[in-house]
GROMACS .gro file of C-alpha atoms in nm:
model
  355
    1MET     CA    1  -1.039  -0.365   3.479
    2LYS     CA    2  -1.196  -0.578   3.753
    3LEU     CA    3  -1.048  -0.848   3.968
    4ILE     CA    4  -1.204  -1.191   3.925
    5SER     CA    5  -1.531  -1.215   4.114
    6ARG     CA    6  -1.775  -1.496   4.183
    7SER     CA    7  -1.934  -1.426   3.848
    8SER     CA    8  -1.597  -1.471   3.683
    9ALA     CA    9  -1.544  -1.802   3.858
   10ALA     CA   10  -1.886  -1.913   3.741
   11LYS     CA   11  -1.791  -1.811   3.391
   12ALA     CA   12  -1.481  -2.031   3.410
   13LEU     CA   13  -1.688  -2.324   3.536
   14THR     CA   14  -1.936  -2.273   3.254
   15LEU     CA   15  -1.647  -2.275   3.010
   16ALA     CA   16  -1.521  -2.606   3.142
   17ALA     CA   17  -1.866  -2.757   3.112
   18VAL     CA   18  -1.917  -2.629   2.760
   19SER     CA   19  -1.573  -2.740   2.645
   20ALA     CA   20  -1.655  -3.094   2.754
   21LEU     CA   21  -1.949  -3.094   2.515
   22VAL     CA   22  -1.753  -2.985   2.208
   23LEU     CA   23  -1.749  -3.240   1.928
   24SER     CA   24  -1.495  -3.519   1.940
   25GLY     CA   25  -1.158  -3.402   1.817
   26CYS     CA   26  -1.201  -3.042   1.935
   27ALA     CA   27  -0.977  -3.039   2.238
   28ALA     CA   28  -0.903  -2.735   2.450
   29ALA     CA   29  -0.537  -2.641   2.466
   30PRO     CA   30  -0.376  -2.705   2.806
   31GLU     CA   31  -0.394  -2.430   3.065
   32GLU     CA   32  -0.082  -2.226   3.135
   33THR     CA   33   0.016  -2.049   3.453
   34THR     CA   34  -0.074  -1.681   3.487
   35ASP     CA   35   0.196  -1.434   3.593
   36ALA     CA   36  -0.013  -1.116   3.608
   37ALA     CA   37  -0.290  -1.038   3.855
   38ALA     CA   38  -0.610  -1.201   3.729
   39VAL     CA   39  -0.872  -0.983   3.565
   40ASP     CA   40  -1.232  -1.050   3.472
   41PHE     CA   41  -1.180  -1.117   3.103
   42LEU     CA   42  -1.215  -1.439   2.903
   43ALA     CA   43  -1.022  -1.446   2.574
   44CYS     CA   44  -1.109  -1.733   2.342
   45ALA     CA   45  -0.988  -1.862   2.006
   46VAL     CA   46  -1.095  -2.132   1.762
   47SER     CA   47  -0.825  -2.286   1.546
   48ASP     CA   48  -0.828  -2.348   1.177
   49GLU     CA   49  -0.820  -2.713   1.078
   50GLY     CA   50  -0.534  -2.870   1.271
   51ASN     CA   51  -0.395  -2.800   1.617
   52TRP     CA   52  -0.235  -2.527   1.823
   53ASN     CA   53   0.110  -2.680   1.782
   54ASP     CA   54   0.121  -2.656   1.403
   55LYS     CA   55   0.431  -2.432   1.403
   56SER     CA   56   0.233  -2.198   1.181
   57PHE     CA   57  -0.056  -1.951   1.212
   58ASN     CA   58  -0.261  -2.151   1.466
   59GLU     CA   59   0.036  -2.159   1.700
   60ALA     CA   60   0.111  -1.791   1.641
   61VAL     CA   61  -0.238  -1.693   1.760
   62TYR     CA   62  -0.218  -1.931   2.055
   63THR     CA   63   0.112  -1.774   2.156
   64GLY     CA   64  -0.064  -1.437   2.158
   65LEU     CA   65  -0.327  -1.582   2.392
   66LEU     CA   66  -0.058  -1.713   2.626
   67GLN     CA   67   0.109  -1.373   2.625
   68ALA     CA   68  -0.220  -1.209   2.718
   69GLU     CA   69  -0.272  -1.460   2.996
   70ALA     CA   70   0.076  -1.401   3.138
   71GLU     CA   71   0.098  -1.022   3.095
   72LEU     CA   72  -0.263  -0.911   3.129
   73GLY     CA   73  -0.404  -1.170   3.368
   74VAL     CA   74  -0.690  -1.280   3.142
   75THR     CA   75  -0.839  -1.627   3.138
   76ILE     CA   76  -0.797  -1.803   2.804
   77ASN     CA   77  -0.963  -2.087   2.623
   78ALA     CA   78  -0.845  -2.225   2.291
   79LEU     CA   79  -1.051  -2.482   2.105
   80GLU     CA   80  -0.894  -2.695   1.833
   81SER     CA   81  -1.081  -2.782   1.514
   82ALA     CA   82  -0.996  -3.126   1.383
   83THR     CA   83  -1.205  -3.065   1.070
   84PRO     CA   84  -1.399  -2.772   0.921
   85GLU     CA   85  -1.715  -2.930   1.060
   86ASP     CA   86  -1.587  -2.830   1.406
   87PHE     CA   87  -1.579  -2.456   1.335
   88GLU     CA   88  -1.940  -2.378   1.423
   89PRO     CA   89  -1.962  -2.601   1.731
   90ASN     CA   90  -1.639  -2.455   1.868
   91LEU     CA   91  -1.755  -2.099   1.805
   92GLN     CA   92  -2.090  -2.174   1.966
   93ALA     CA   93  -1.914  -2.330   2.265
   94SER     CA   94  -1.717  -2.008   2.304
   95VAL     CA   95  -2.037  -1.803   2.286
   96ASP     CA   96  -2.203  -2.022   2.547
   97ALA     CA   97  -1.901  -1.981   2.774
   98GLY     CA   98  -1.943  -1.603   2.774
   99CYS     CA   99  -1.612  -1.518   2.608
  100ASP     CA  100  -1.530  -1.147   2.594
  101ILE     CA  101  -1.352  -1.187   2.259
  102ILE     CA  102  -1.363  -1.485   2.023
  103ILE     CA  103  -1.086  -1.506   1.763
  104GLY     CA  104  -1.127  -1.724   1.454
  105VAL     CA  105  -0.795  -1.830   1.306
  106GLY     CA  106  -0.794  -1.815   0.927
  107PHE     CA  107  -1.021  -1.725   0.639
  108ALA     CA  108  -1.166  -2.077   0.637
  109LEU     CA  109  -1.369  -1.979   0.945
  110GLY     CA  110  -1.521  -1.682   0.763
  111ASP     CA  111  -1.865  -1.827   0.696
  112ALA     CA  112  -1.896  -1.984   1.039
  113ILE     CA  113  -1.788  -1.673   1.227
  114THR     CA  114  -2.019  -1.452   1.017
  115LYS     CA  115  -2.313  -1.679   1.102
  116ILE     CA  116  -2.238  -1.707   1.475
  117SER     CA  117  -2.156  -1.338   1.513
  118ALA     CA  118  -2.479  -1.236   1.338
  119GLU     CA  119  -2.672  -1.451   1.583
  120ASN     CA  120  -2.490  -1.284   1.875
  121PRO     CA  121  -2.464  -0.914   1.784
  122ASP     CA  122  -2.370  -0.808   2.137
  123LEU     CA  123  -2.056  -1.025   2.145
  124HIS     CA  124  -1.714  -0.941   2.006
  125PHE     CA  125  -1.525  -1.144   1.746
  126ALA     CA  126  -1.204  -1.117   1.547
  127LEU     CA  127  -1.111  -1.302   1.228
  128VAL     CA  128  -0.759  -1.364   1.104
  129ASP     CA  129  -0.689  -1.320   0.733
  130SER     CA  130  -1.039  -1.232   0.622
  131THR     CA  131  -1.325  -0.986   0.654
  132SER     CA  132  -1.688  -1.035   0.754
  133GLU     CA  133  -2.010  -0.852   0.679
  134SER     CA  134  -2.091  -0.863   1.052
  135THR     CA  135  -2.033  -0.536   1.234
  136ASN     CA  136  -1.912  -0.714   1.548
  137VAL     CA  137  -1.619  -0.890   1.377
  138LYS     CA  138  -1.277  -0.723   1.368
  139PRO     CA  139  -1.065  -0.843   1.074
  140LEU     CA  140  -0.696  -0.905   1.148
  141LEU     CA  141  -0.526  -0.854   0.813
  142PHE     CA  142  -0.165  -0.846   0.701
  143GLU     CA  143   0.004  -0.673   0.409
  144THR     CA  144   0.216  -0.976   0.328
  145ALA     CA  145   0.297  -0.834  -0.016
  146GLU     CA  146   0.517  -0.578   0.161
  147ALA     CA  147   0.735  -0.839   0.331
  148GLY     CA  148   0.702  -1.061   0.023
  149PHE     CA  149   0.861  -0.785  -0.186
  150LEU     CA  150   1.168  -0.789   0.040
  151ALA     CA  151   1.180  -1.169   0.027
  152GLY     CA  152   1.152  -1.171  -0.352
  153TYR     CA  153   1.431  -0.917  -0.388
  154ALA     CA  154   1.657  -1.118  -0.156
  155SER     CA  155   1.568  -1.443  -0.334
  156ALA     CA  156   1.659  -1.302  -0.674
  157ASP     CA  157   1.985  -1.174  -0.529
  158TYR     CA  158   2.068  -1.515  -0.381
  159SER     CA  159   1.963  -1.723  -0.681
  160THR     CA  160   2.242  -1.840  -0.909
  161SER     CA  161   2.006  -1.935  -1.193
  162LYS     CA  162   1.802  -1.614  -1.158
  163THR     CA  163   1.496  -1.838  -1.181
  164ILE     CA  164   1.282  -1.864  -0.869
  165GLY     CA  165   0.945  -2.027  -0.809
  166THR     CA  166   0.631  -1.998  -0.603
  167TYR     CA  167   0.303  -2.187  -0.569
  168GLY     CA  168  -0.002  -2.163  -0.346
  169GLY     CA  169  -0.285  -2.358  -0.190
  170LEU     CA  170  -0.576  -2.178  -0.355
  171PRO     CA  171  -0.593  -1.841  -0.535
  172PHE     CA  172  -0.723  -1.642  -0.237
  173PRO     CA  173  -0.586  -1.294  -0.167
  174SER     CA  174  -0.434  -1.412   0.162
  175VAL     CA  175  -0.228  -1.653  -0.051
  176THR     CA  176  -0.161  -1.456  -0.366
  177ASP     CA  177  -0.049  -1.142  -0.179
  178PHE     CA  178   0.262  -1.333  -0.067
  179MET     CA  179   0.324  -1.439  -0.425
  180THR     CA  180   0.260  -1.096  -0.575
  181GLY     CA  181   0.503  -0.920  -0.343
  182TYR     CA  182   0.761  -1.192  -0.408
  183TYR     CA  183   0.717  -1.147  -0.784
  184TYR     CA  184   0.753  -0.769  -0.784
  185GLY     CA  185   1.047  -0.780  -0.544
  186ALA     CA  186   1.230  -1.017  -0.779
  187MET     CA  187   1.146  -0.794  -1.074
  188GLN     CA  188   1.284  -0.494  -0.885
  189TRP     CA  189   1.613  -0.676  -0.832
  190GLY     CA  190   1.625  -0.741  -1.207
  191ILE     CA  191   1.571  -0.370  -1.278
  192ASP     CA  192   1.834  -0.263  -1.025
  193ASN     CA  193   2.092  -0.506  -1.162
  194ASP     CA  194   2.000  -0.498  -1.532
  195THR     CA  195   1.951  -0.874  -1.521
  196GLU     CA  196   1.655  -1.084  -1.631
  197VAL     CA  197   1.482  -1.270  -1.350
  198THR     CA  198   1.220  -1.540  -1.408
  199VAL     CA  199   0.949  -1.616  -1.153
  200LEU     CA  200   0.779  -1.949  -1.210
  201GLY     CA  201   0.430  -2.021  -1.078
  202TRP     CA  202   0.287  -1.670  -1.054
  203ASP     CA  203   0.250  -1.357  -1.262
  204PRO     CA  204   0.005  -1.101  -1.116
  205MET     CA  205  -0.084  -0.995  -1.469
  206ALA     CA  206  -0.180  -1.351  -1.566
  207PRO     CA  207  -0.338  -1.499  -1.250
  208ASP     CA  208  -0.517  -1.779  -1.432
  209ASN     CA  209  -0.180  -1.934  -1.511
  210GLY     CA  210  -0.064  -1.958  -1.150
  211ASP     CA  211   0.050  -2.282  -0.986
  212PHE     CA  212  -0.188  -2.396  -0.712
  213MET     CA  213  -0.231  -2.716  -0.514
  214ASN     CA  214  -0.611  -2.694  -0.490
  215GLY     CA  215  -0.600  -2.719  -0.115
  216PHE     CA  216  -0.399  -2.677   0.204
  217ALA     CA  217  -0.343  -3.034   0.320
  218PRO     CA  218   0.000  -3.054   0.483
  219ASN     CA  219   0.274  -3.160   0.243
  220ASN     CA  220   0.023  -3.186  -0.037
  221PRO     CA  221   0.131  -3.437  -0.307
  222GLU     CA  222   0.024  -3.186  -0.569
  223GLY     CA  223   0.254  -2.931  -0.410
  224LEU     CA  224   0.538  -3.182  -0.422
  225ALA     CA  225   0.476  -3.228  -0.794
  226ILE     CA  226   0.476  -2.852  -0.852
  227ALA     CA  227   0.798  -2.810  -0.655
  228LYS     CA  228   0.967  -3.077  -0.864
  229THR     CA  229   0.846  -2.919  -1.188
  230GLN     CA  230   0.977  -2.578  -1.088
  231LEU     CA  231   1.313  -2.717  -0.977
  232GLN     CA  232   1.343  -2.906  -1.305
  233ALA     CA  233   1.275  -2.578  -1.486
  234GLY     CA  234   1.573  -2.419  -1.314
  235ALA     CA  235   1.430  -2.261  -0.998
  236ASP     CA  236   1.672  -2.266  -0.706
  237VAL     CA  237   1.450  -2.074  -0.461
  238LEU     CA  238   1.094  -2.189  -0.383
  239LEU     CA  239   0.812  -2.009  -0.202
  240PRO     CA  240   0.529  -2.249  -0.112
  241VAL     CA  241   0.228  -2.059   0.025
  242GLY     CA  242  -0.020  -2.302   0.172
  243GLY     CA  243   0.052  -2.383   0.532
  244ASN     CA  244   0.293  -2.665   0.608
  245GLN     CA  245   0.434  -2.768   0.269
  246PHE     CA  246   0.795  -2.762   0.379
  247THR     CA  247   0.873  -3.130   0.421
  248ALA     CA  248   0.743  -3.196   0.069
  249ALA     CA  249   0.951  -2.908  -0.070
  250GLN     CA  250   1.253  -3.040   0.120
  251SER     CA  251   1.203  -3.380  -0.041
  252ALA     CA  252   1.193  -3.224  -0.387
  253ILE     CA  253   1.508  -3.022  -0.316
  254ASP     CA  254   1.695  -3.327  -0.185
  255GLU     CA  255   1.604  -3.522  -0.496
  256LEU     CA  256   1.660  -3.264  -0.766
  257ASN     CA  257   1.884  -2.977  -0.645
  258PRO     CA  258   2.042  -2.997  -0.298
  259ASP     CA  259   2.171  -2.642  -0.342
  260ALA     CA  260   1.820  -2.499  -0.374
  261VAL     CA  261   1.646  -2.328  -0.083
  262MET     CA  262   1.291  -2.241   0.016
  263LEU     CA  263   1.110  -1.965   0.202
  264GLY     CA  264   0.877  -2.005   0.497
  265VAL     CA  265   0.546  -1.825   0.541
  266ASP     CA  266   0.331  -1.702   0.830
  267VAL     CA  267   0.590  -1.760   1.106
  268ASP     CA  268   0.965  -1.808   1.143
  269ILE     CA  269   0.980  -2.161   1.006
  270ALA     CA  270   1.354  -2.208   1.068
  271ALA     CA  271   1.323  -2.112   1.435
  272GLY     CA  272   1.037  -2.353   1.497
  273ASN     CA  273   1.169  -2.639   1.286
  274PRO     CA  274   1.544  -2.690   1.335
  275ASP     CA  275   1.552  -2.980   1.089
  276LEU     CA  276   1.427  -2.746   0.817
  277ALA     CA  277   1.658  -2.456   0.904
  278PRO     CA  278   1.928  -2.559   0.652
  279TYR     CA  279   1.666  -2.525   0.376
  280ILE     CA  280   1.489  -2.205   0.489
  281PHE     CA  281   1.646  -1.895   0.335
  282THR     CA  282   1.408  -1.662   0.521
  283SER     CA  283   1.041  -1.656   0.621
  284ILE     CA  284   0.770  -1.403   0.539
  285GLU     CA  285   0.609  -1.339   0.876
  286LYS     CA  286   0.257  -1.234   0.959
  287ARG     CA  287   0.300  -1.135   1.320
  288MET     CA  288  -0.028  -1.276   1.439
  289THR     CA  289   0.099  -1.309   1.795
  290ILE     CA  290   0.130  -0.931   1.817
  291ALA     CA  291  -0.212  -0.873   1.659
  292THR     CA  292  -0.382  -1.121   1.892
  293PHE     CA  293  -0.226  -0.969   2.201
  294ASP     CA  294  -0.298  -0.611   2.094
  295VAL     CA  295  -0.667  -0.680   2.027
  296ILE     CA  296  -0.711  -0.841   2.369
  297LYS     CA  297  -0.509  -0.572   2.548
  298ALA     CA  298  -0.718  -0.290   2.403
  299LEU     CA  299  -1.036  -0.443   2.542
  300VAL     CA  300  -0.880  -0.527   2.879
  301ASP     CA  301  -0.760  -0.166   2.904
  302GLY     CA  302  -1.117  -0.048   2.859
  303ALA     CA  303  -1.128   0.054   2.494
  304ALA     CA  304  -1.461   0.017   2.318
  305PHE     CA  305  -1.474  -0.269   2.068
  306ASP     CA  306  -1.390  -0.144   1.722
  307ALA     CA  307  -1.456  -0.351   1.411
  308THR     CA  308  -1.216  -0.140   1.204
  309PRO     CA  309  -0.965  -0.386   1.052
  310TYR     CA  310  -0.626  -0.425   1.212
  311VAL     CA  311  -0.373  -0.423   0.927
  312GLY     CA  312  -0.021  -0.546   0.992
  313THR     CA  313   0.237  -0.363   0.781
  314LEU     CA  314   0.611  -0.308   0.766
  315ALA     CA  315   0.552   0.030   0.928
  316ASN     CA  316   0.383  -0.111   1.238
  317LYS     CA  317   0.600  -0.427   1.246
  318GLY     CA  318   0.297  -0.643   1.171
  319VAL     CA  319   0.479  -0.814   0.883
  320ALA     CA  320   0.849  -0.878   0.827
  321ILE     CA  321   1.107  -1.114   0.687
  322THR     CA  322   1.312  -1.314   0.932
  323ALA     CA  323   1.690  -1.326   0.969
  324PHE     CA  324   1.877  -1.533   0.713
  325THR     CA  325   2.011  -1.756   0.995
  326ASP     CA  326   2.193  -2.044   0.821
  327PHE     CA  327   2.245  -1.827   0.512
  328ALA     CA  328   2.375  -1.511   0.678
  329SER     CA  329   2.729  -1.576   0.555
  330LYS     CA  330   2.611  -1.656   0.203
  331VAL     CA  331   2.409  -1.346   0.111
  332SER     CA  332   2.560  -1.048  -0.071
  333SER     CA  333   2.749  -0.806   0.152
  334GLY     CA  334   2.528  -0.512   0.064
  335LEU     CA  335   2.194  -0.693   0.078
  336ALA     CA  336   2.100  -0.595   0.433
  337ASP     CA  337   2.146  -0.225   0.359
  338LYS     CA  338   1.951  -0.256   0.035
  339LEU     CA  339   1.663  -0.432   0.208
  340ALA     CA  340   1.652  -0.156   0.470
  341GLU     CA  341   1.635   0.099   0.187
  342LEU     CA  342   1.357  -0.096   0.017
  343GLU     CA  343   1.161  -0.125   0.341
  344ALA     CA  344   1.176   0.251   0.389
  345GLY     CA  345   1.070   0.295   0.027
  346ILE     CA  346   0.772   0.063   0.069
  347ILE     CA  347   0.665   0.251   0.379
  348ASP     CA  348   0.689   0.591   0.208
  349GLY     CA  349   0.521   0.468  -0.112
  350THR     CA  350   0.822   0.472  -0.344
  351TYR     CA  351   0.792   0.100  -0.413
  352LYS     CA  352   0.460  -0.072  -0.485
  353PRO     CA  353   0.461  -0.435  -0.364
  354LYS     CA  354   0.136  -0.509  -0.548
  355GLY     CA  355   0.244  -0.340  -0.870
   0.00000   0.00000   0.00000
């Protein structure tokens, strides 16, 4: 670990110059104050389509950068991608700035980060939610089916109709893993309670029949239509997996069943969106903040770059379900203990969240 030198200052100046040349709409996130002694390390990230304040996975990664800045003393740079066309220019800007690690947020950056990393084999990259054929890209992956299993079990327990629903953006593993865990968790509740549970929108044994929005646009009109269809079919718990679909789901709930609830994904949606808290039963978290910080810290501490995937699990606290917050007084009295038992069983292999 080295204190910032003239070369480090030059690196920061280069970064500022490069950032100014990034395509219109790709703004750098504002600088934050650094609490730790500065070190000679530049940690960079490129967002998925959207911004760093999306209250979802972009923001979770950015929070990890801020933590690294404050606790490790690194310099950070975070470039926003207004559209997918900004991925490559933002990645190239980070390369030109001499970043020590470049983190791509989301599987949508997969092709761009594979291309840029292959052209720069001596640099280090990380990619959230996907893998790459490049040997200098570290995948940051999350076993969301594990936390999804807990959420599905709790949802079936809470449901009065014993019909719950889920739908996704596109049938990618990073989407369907949430849905699969949710499905098998609900089925486990049915087995434990000798009660039939119906999951609308997804059956892992019949994936071609799943409900998908064909995209990830926020509050997708197609997602709204699916939510309404599932509510009309009796679902009183919804799991939309496709980024920010929560206002649309809220609208469907208000119109068709005000007693219904929904689940958040990626981050603690209730904590970041107080207006949605009365609708959010729990959230299935991918703790990307922890993963981002840990990857940076390892390099700052002097570890050699390792492209072996980081995998967030229940065991390492990389995935979880959040507190029931507004619904804590409404869940079954024994649910918390049962979920703790299930979590231990998932960790030791007794329960199989992917079937």
